[in-house]
Coordinates of C-alpha atoms in Angstrom, one line a residue:
X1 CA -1.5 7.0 -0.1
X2 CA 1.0 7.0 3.2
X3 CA 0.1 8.9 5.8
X4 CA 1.9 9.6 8.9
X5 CA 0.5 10.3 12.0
X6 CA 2.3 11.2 15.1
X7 CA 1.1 10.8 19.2
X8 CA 0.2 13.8 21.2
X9 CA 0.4 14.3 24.6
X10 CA -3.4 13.8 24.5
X11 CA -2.7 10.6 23.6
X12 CA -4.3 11.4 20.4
X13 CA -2.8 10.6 17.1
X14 CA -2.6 13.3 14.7
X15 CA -1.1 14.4 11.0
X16 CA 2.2 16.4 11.4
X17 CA 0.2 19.2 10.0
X18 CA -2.6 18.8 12.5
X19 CA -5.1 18.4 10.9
X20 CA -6.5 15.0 11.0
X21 CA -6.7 12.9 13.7
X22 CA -6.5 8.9 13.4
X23 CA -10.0 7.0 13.4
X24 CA -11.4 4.1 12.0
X25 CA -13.8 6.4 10.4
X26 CA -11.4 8.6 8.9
X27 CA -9.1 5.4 7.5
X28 CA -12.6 4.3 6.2
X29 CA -13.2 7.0 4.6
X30 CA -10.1 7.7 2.9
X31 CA -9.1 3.7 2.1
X32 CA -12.7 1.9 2.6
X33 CA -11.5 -1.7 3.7
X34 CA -7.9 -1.8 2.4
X35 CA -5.6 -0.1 4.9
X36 CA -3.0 -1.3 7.0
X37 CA -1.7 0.7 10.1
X38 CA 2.0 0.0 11.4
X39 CA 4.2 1.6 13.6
X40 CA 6.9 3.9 11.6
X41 CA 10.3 3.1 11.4
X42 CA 12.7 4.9 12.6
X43 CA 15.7 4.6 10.2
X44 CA 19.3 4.8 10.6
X45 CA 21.5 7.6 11.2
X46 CA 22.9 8.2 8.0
X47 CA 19.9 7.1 5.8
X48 CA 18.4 9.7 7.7
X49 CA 21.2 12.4 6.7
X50 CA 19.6 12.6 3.4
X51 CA 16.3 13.3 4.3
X52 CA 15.0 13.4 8.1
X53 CA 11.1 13.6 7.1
X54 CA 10.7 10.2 5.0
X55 CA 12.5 6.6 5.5
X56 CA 15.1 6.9 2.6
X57 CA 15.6 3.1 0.9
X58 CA 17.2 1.0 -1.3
X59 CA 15.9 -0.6 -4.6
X60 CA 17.8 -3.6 -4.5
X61 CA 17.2 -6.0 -8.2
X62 CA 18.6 -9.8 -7.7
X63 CA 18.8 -11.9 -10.5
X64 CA 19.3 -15.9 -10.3
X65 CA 21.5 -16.7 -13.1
X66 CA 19.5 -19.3 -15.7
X67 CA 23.4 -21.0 -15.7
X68 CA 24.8 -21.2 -12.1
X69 CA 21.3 -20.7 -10.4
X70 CA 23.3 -18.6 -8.3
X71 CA 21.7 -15.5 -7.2
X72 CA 23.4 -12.0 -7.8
X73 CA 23.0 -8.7 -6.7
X74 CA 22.1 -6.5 -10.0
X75 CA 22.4 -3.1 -8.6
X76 CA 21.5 -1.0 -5.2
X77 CA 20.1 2.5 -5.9
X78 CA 19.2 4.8 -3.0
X79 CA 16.4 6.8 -3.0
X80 CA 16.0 10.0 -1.6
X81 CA 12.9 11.8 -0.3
X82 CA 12.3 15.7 -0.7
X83 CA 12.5 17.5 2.9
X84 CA 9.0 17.4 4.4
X85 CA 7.8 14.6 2.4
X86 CA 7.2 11.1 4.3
X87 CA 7.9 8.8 1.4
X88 CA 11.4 9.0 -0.6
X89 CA 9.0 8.1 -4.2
X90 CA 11.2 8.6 -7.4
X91 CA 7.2 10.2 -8.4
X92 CA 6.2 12.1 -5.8
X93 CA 9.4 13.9 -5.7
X94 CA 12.3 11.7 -4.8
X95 CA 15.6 11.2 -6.1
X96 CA 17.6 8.4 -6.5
X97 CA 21.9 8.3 -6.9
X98 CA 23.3 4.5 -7.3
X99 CA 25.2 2.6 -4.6
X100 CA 28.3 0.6 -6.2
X101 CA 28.9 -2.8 -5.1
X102 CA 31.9 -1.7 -2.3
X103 CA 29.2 1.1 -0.6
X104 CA 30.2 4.3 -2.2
X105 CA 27.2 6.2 -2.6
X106 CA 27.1 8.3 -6.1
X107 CA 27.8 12.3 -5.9
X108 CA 24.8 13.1 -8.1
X109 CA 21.4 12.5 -7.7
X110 CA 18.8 12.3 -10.6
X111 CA 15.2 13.5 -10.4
X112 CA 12.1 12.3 -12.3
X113 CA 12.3 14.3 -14.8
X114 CA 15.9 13.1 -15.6
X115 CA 17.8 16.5 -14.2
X116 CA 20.9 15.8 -11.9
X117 CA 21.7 17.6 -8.9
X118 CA 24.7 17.1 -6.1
X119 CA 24.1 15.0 -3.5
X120 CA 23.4 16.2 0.1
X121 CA 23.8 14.8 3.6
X122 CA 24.6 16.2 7.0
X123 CA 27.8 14.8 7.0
X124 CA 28.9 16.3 4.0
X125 CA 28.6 14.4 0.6
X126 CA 31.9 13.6 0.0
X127 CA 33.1 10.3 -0.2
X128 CA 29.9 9.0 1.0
X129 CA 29.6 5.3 1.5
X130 CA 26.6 3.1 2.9
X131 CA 28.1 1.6 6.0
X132 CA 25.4 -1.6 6.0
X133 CA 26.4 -2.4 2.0
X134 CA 27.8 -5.9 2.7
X135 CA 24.6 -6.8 5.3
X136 CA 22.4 -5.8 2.7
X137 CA 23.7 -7.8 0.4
X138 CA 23.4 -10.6 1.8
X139 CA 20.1 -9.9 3.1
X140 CA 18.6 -9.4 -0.2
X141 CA 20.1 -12.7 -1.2
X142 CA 18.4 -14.5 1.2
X143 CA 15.3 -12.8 0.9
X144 CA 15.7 -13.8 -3.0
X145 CA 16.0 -17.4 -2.1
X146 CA 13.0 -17.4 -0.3
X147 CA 11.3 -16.6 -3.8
X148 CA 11.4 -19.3 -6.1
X149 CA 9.2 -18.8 -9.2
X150 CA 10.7 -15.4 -10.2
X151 CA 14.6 -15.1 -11.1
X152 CA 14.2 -11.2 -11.0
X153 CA 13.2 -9.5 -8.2
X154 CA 13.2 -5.8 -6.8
X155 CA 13.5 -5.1 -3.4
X156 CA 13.0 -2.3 -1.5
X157 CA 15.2 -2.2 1.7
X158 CA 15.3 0.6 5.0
X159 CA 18.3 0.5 7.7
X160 CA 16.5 0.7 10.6
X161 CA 17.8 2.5 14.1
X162 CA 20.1 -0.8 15.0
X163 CA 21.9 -0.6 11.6
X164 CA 19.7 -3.7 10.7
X165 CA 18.6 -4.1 7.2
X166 CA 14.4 -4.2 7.2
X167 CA 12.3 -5.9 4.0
X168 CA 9.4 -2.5 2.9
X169 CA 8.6 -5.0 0.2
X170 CA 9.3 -7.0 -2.5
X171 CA 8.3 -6.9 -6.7
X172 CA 7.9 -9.3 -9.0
X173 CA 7.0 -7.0 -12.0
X174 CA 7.6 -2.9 -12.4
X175 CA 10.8 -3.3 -10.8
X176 CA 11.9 0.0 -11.9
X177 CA 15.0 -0.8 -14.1
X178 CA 15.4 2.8 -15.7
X179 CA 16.4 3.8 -12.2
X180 CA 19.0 1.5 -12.3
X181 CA 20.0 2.6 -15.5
X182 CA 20.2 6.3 -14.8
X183 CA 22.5 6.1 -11.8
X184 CA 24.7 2.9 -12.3
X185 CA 24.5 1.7 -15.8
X186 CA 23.3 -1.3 -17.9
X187 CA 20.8 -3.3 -15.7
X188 CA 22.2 -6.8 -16.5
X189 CA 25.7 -5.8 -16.3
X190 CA 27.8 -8.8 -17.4
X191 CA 24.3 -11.0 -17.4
X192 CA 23.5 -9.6 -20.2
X193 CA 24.5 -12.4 -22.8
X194 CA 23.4 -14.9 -21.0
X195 CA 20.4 -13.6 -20.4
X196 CA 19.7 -12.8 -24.3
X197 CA 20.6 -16.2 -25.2
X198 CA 17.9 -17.7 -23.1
X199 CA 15.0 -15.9 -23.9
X200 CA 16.4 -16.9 -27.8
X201 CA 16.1 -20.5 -26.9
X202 CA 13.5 -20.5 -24.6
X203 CA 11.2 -17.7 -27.0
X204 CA 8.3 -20.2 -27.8
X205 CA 7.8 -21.5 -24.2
X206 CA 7.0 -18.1 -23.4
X207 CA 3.2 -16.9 -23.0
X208 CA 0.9 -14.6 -21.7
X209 CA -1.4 -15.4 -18.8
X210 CA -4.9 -13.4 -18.7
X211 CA -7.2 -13.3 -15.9
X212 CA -10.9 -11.8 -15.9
X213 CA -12.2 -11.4 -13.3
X214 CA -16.0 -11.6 -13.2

């Protein structure tokens, strides 16, 4: 449901394709009341080397550990619009490729439908590695300790023009582990035991919350 619109000399706000120009009516139209219009962002230089039509981010997952309460960086995987697109969606045509810990970017990309390709970017793919890795980092951590009923969290993060790491949005459920997965491995890394254990002891304090809405 993004939709970009660019000014014209006119002064008139139009689709790349010009079709369309921005007006309450046609937002009304095509969202009724739920819409939200924000200036774009223009991202970095080389989040843009993968794909200069749509704002490539990162999925960031942070976990705060049920032991130390300390919260940890699960995984960074970049994703990767298809040229002419202006969203980077794993769904509409994205691909994603995992980021390790120290910034090296992966050399194969995987599509929706599970198919890997080689990585591409105008300054050459190899030996790639995100220059903002360690900002980022900490960025989602603090972002994470903002959020306190939810130890998991998925974030999705753009570099901006300034190299500055800029919050898309956060989730608190669908956080899209498989992509983790297919890139960089098991989600919960060296978690993972501790994580079992807990939801062993803790299995009966565990419920389901319905809402109806009437």
């Amino acid at each position: 449901g993004v939709r970009l619109f660019e000014r014209h000399a006119d002064g008139l706000y139009r689709q790349p394709d010009d079709r369309e120009i921005l007006t309450v009516d046609l937002l009304k139209r095509r969202y009724e009341q739920d819409f939200i219009v924000q200036e774009a962002l223009r991202q970095s230089r080389f989040m843009a080397g993968f794909c200069t039509s749509s704002v490539n981010t990162l999925r960031v997952t942070t976990y705060r550990s049920v032991i130390t309460e300390r919260i940890e960086v699960l995984s960074i995987v970049l994703r990767i619009g298809h040229e002419g697109a202006v969203v980077d969606n794993f769904h509409g045509g994205g691909m994603i490729v995992g980021v390790h810990s120290d910034g090296r970017v992966g050399q194969t990309a995987v599509d929706d439908s599970g198919a890997r390709h080689p990585v591409h970017h105008a300054e050459g793919a190899a030996s790639l590695r995100l220059p903002q890795v360690g900002a980022v980092t900490e960025f989602a951590v603090e972002i994470a300790r903002r959020i306190d009923h939810h130890r998991l969290l998925a974030l999705d993060i753009a570099i901006d023009g300034n190299d500055k790491p800029r919050l898309i949005e956060f989730n608190v459920s669908s956080y899209g582990i498989p992509l983790a997965q297919m890139t960089l491995g098991p989600t919960f890394g060296h978690f993972t035991d501790e994580i079992i254990d807990y939801c062993r002891e803790h299995r009966r304090q565990a419920h389901k919350v319905f809402v109806r809405r009437t």
